[in-house]
CSV table of C-alpha atoms in Angstrom, one decimal:
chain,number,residue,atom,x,y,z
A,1,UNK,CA,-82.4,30.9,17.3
A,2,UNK,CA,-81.7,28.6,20.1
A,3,UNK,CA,-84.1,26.1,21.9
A,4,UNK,CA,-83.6,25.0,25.6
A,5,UNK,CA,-82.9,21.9,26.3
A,6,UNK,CA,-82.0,20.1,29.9
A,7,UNK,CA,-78.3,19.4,30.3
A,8,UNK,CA,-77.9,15.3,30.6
A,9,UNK,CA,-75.0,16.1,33.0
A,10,UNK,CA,-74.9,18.5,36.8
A,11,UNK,CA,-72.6,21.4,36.3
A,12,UNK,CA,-71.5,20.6,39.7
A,13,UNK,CA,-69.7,17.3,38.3
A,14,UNK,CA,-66.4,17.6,36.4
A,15,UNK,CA,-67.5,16.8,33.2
A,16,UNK,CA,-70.3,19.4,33.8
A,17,UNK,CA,-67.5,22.1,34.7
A,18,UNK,CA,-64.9,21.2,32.3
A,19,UNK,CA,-67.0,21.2,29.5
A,20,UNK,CA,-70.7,23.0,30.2
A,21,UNK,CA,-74.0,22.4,28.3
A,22,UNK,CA,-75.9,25.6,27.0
A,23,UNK,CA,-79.1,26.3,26.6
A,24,UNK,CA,-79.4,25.2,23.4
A,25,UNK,CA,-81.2,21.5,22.9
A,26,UNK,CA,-78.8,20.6,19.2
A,27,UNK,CA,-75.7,21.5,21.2
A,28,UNK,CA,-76.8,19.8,24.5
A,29,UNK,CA,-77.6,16.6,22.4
A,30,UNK,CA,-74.7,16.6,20.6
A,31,UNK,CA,-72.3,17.0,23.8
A,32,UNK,CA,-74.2,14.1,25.2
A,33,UNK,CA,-73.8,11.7,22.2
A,34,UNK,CA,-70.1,12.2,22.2
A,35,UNK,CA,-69.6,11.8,26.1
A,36,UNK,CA,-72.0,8.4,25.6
A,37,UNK,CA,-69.5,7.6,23.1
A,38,UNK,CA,-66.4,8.8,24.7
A,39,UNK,CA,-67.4,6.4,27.8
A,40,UNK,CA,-68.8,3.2,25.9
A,41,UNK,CA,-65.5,3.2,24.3
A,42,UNK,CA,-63.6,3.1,27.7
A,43,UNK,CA,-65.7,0.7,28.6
A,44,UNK,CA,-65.3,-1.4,25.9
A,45,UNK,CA,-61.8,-1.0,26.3
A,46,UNK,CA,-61.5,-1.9,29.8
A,47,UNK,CA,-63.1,-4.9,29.7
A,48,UNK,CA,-60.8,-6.1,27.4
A,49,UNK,CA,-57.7,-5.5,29.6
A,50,UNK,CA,-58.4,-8.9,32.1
A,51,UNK,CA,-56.9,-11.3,34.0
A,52,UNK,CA,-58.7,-14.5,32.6
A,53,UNK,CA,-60.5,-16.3,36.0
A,54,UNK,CA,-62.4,-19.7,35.2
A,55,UNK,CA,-65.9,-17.5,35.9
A,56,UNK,CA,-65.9,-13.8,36.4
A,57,UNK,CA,-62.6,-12.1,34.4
A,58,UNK,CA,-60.5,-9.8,36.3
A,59,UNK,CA,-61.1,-6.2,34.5
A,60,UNK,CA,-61.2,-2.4,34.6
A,61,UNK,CA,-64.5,-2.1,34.2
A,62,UNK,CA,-65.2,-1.9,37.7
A,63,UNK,CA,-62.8,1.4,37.6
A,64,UNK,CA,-64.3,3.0,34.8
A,65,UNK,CA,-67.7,2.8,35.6
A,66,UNK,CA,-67.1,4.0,38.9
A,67,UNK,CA,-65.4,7.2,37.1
A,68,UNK,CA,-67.9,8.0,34.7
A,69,UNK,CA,-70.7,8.2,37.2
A,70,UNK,CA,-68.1,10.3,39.1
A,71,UNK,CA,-67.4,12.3,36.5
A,72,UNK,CA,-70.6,12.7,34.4
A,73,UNK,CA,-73.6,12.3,36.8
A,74,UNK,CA,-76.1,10.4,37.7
A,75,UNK,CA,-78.1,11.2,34.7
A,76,UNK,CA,-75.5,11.2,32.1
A,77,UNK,CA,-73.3,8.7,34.0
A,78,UNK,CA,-76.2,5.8,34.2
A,79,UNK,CA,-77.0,6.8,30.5
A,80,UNK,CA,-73.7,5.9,29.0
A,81,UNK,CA,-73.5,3.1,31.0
A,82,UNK,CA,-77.1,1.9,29.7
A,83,UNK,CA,-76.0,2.2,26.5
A,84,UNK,CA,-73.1,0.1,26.7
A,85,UNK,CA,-75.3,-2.7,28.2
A,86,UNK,CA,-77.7,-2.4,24.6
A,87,UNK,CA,-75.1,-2.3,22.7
A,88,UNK,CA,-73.4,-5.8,24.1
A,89,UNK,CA,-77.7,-6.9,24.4
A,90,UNK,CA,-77.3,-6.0,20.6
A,91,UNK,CA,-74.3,-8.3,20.3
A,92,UNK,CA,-71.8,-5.9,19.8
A,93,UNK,CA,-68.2,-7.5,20.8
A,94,UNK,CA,-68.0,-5.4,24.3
A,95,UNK,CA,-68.4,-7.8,27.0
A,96,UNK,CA,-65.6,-9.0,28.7
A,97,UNK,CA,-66.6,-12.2,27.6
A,98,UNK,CA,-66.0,-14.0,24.1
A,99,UNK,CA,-69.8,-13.4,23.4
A,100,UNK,CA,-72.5,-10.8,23.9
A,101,UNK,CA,-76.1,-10.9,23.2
A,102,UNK,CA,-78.7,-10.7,25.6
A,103,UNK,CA,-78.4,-14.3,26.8
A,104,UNK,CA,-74.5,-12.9,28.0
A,105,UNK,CA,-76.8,-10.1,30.0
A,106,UNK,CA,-78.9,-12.8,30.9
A,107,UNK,CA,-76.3,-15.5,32.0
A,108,UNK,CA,-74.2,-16.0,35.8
A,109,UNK,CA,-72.6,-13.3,35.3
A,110,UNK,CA,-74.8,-10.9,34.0
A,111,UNK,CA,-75.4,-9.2,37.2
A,112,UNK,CA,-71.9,-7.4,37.5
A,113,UNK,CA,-73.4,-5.6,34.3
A,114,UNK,CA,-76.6,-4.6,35.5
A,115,UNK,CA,-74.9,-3.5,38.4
A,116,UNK,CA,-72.8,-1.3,36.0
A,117,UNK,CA,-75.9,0.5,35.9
A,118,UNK,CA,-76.9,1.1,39.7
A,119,UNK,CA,-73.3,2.2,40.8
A,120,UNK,CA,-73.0,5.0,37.9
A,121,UNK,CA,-76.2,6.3,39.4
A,122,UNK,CA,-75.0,6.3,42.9
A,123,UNK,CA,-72.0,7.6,42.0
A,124,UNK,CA,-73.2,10.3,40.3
A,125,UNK,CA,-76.0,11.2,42.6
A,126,UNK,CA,-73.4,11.2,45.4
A,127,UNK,CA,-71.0,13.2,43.4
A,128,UNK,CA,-73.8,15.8,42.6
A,129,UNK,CA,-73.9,16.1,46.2
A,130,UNK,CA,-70.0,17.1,46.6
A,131,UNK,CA,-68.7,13.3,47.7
A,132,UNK,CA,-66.4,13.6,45.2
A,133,UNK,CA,-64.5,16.1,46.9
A,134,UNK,CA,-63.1,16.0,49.9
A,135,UNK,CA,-60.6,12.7,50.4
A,136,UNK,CA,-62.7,10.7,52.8
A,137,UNK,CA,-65.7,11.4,51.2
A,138,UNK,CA,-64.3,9.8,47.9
A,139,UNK,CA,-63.0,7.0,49.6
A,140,UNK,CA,-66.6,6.2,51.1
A,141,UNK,CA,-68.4,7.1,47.7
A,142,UNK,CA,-66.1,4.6,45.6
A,143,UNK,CA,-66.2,1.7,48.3
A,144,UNK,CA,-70.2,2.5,47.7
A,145,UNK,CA,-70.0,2.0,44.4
A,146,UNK,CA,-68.1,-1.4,44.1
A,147,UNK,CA,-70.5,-3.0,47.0
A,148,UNK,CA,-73.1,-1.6,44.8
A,149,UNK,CA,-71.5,-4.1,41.8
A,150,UNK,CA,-71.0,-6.8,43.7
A,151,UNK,CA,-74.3,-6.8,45.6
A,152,UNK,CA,-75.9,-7.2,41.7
A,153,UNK,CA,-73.5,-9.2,40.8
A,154,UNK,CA,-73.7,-12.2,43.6
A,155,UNK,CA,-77.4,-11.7,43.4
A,156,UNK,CA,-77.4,-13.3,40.1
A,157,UNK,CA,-74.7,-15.7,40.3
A,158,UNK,CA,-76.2,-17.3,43.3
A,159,UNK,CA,-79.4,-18.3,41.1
A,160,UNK,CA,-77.4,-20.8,39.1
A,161,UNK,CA,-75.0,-22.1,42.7
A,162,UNK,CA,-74.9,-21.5,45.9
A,163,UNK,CA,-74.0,-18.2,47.6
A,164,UNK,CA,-70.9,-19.7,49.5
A,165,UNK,CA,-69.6,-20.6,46.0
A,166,UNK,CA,-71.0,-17.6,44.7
A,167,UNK,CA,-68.4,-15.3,46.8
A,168,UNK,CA,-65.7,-17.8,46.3
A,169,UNK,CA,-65.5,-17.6,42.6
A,170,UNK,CA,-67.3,-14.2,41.7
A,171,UNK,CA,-65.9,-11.9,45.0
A,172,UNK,CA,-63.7,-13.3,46.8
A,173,UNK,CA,-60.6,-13.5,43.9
A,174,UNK,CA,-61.2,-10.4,43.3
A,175,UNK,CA,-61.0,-8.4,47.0
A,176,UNK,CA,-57.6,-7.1,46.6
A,177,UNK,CA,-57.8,-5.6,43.0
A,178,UNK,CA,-60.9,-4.1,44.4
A,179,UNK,CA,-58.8,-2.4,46.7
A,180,UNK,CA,-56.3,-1.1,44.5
A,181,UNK,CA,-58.8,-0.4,42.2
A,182,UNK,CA,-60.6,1.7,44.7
A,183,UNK,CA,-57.7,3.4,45.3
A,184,UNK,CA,-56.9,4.5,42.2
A,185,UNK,CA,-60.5,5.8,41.6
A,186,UNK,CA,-60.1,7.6,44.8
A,187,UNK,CA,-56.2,9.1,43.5
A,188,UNK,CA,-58.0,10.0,40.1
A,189,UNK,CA,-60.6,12.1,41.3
A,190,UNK,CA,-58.5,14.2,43.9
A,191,UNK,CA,-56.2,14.6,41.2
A,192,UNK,CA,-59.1,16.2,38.9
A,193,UNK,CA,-60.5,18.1,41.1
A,194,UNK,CA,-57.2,19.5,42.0
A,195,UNK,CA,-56.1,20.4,38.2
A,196,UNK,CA,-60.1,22.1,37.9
A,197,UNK,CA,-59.5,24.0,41.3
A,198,UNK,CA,-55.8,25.2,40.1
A,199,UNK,CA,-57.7,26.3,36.9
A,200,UNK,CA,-60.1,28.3,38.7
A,201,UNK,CA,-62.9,26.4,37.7
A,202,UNK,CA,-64.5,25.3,41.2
């Protein structure tokens, strides 16, 4: 006997097509721990791949949050991404930085984090909505989702200096990475949707 349960994740994202939910609440839970877990993980291993900068470390974070609200949702997508925010709040060794707690969350740079948050949900409300899709539609979507981090990001730096030195040392470093990163993002998700397609699964 099976109990319906709602799926975390849209079947119209990828992870929703490559790997659909059923209408069965144990299953649907269990395919959403291990997604949560699949995408802390990358999380947690992306910000650990960095380019040291005296305030805000160059990382892939940016990227892989941007691809798991892409790719899981907004529901799903701003889940995982949630839970790799309590885990660091718990003071779990996550965090770019050499600490974590909620004081890290809390801190300058704290901001970029919760902005983690908002730009999964965009993405994946945007993605629901086929943004993901077509090229120039991606290319919008993911420039989105990085204003989205930086927008929360500067917000709370500029608390503790001013705004000009604000974008100098938390944005302005980081413009052409953002760009490439972009661009990658942008690359991986045409390249996914085109393996799904040639699979016959959208």
């Amino acid at each position: 006997m099976t109990t319906s349960a709602p799926s975390l994740s849209s079947p119209s994202t990828l992870v929703g097509l490559l790997w659909p939910s059923r209408d069965d609440a144990r299953f649907a839970a269990l395919r959403a721990i291990v997604l949560m877990v699949v995408g802390t993980a990358l999380l947690t291993v992306s910000a650990k791949v960095q380019v040291p900068l005296p305030f805000v470390p160059m990382t892939l974070q940016t990227l892989v949050v941007l691809m798991i609200g892409a790719t899981y949702g907004w529901r799903l997508g701003g889940a995982t991404v949630a839970l790799y925010l309590a885990e660091g709040a718990m003071g779990m060794p996550v965090f770019a930085g050499p600490t974590a707690g909620l004081g890290y969350l809390m801190g300058p740079t704290g901001g970029f984090l919760f902005g983690f948050v908002a730009a999964a949900l965009v993405m994946g409300f945007m993605a629901e909505r086929g943004w993901d899709r077509s090229l120039l539609r991606v290319i919008v979507m993911m420039s989105i989702g990085h204003a989205v981090i930086f927008a929360f990001g500067l917000a709370q730096l500029s608390v503790v200096m001013p705004f000009a030195k604000a974008w100098t040392v938390g944005a302005a470093p980081f413009v052409a990475a953002t760009l490439v990163k972009t661009a990658l993002a942008v690359a991986l998700m045409q390249a996914a949707w085109s393996v799904t397609r040639r699979g016959g699964k959208a």
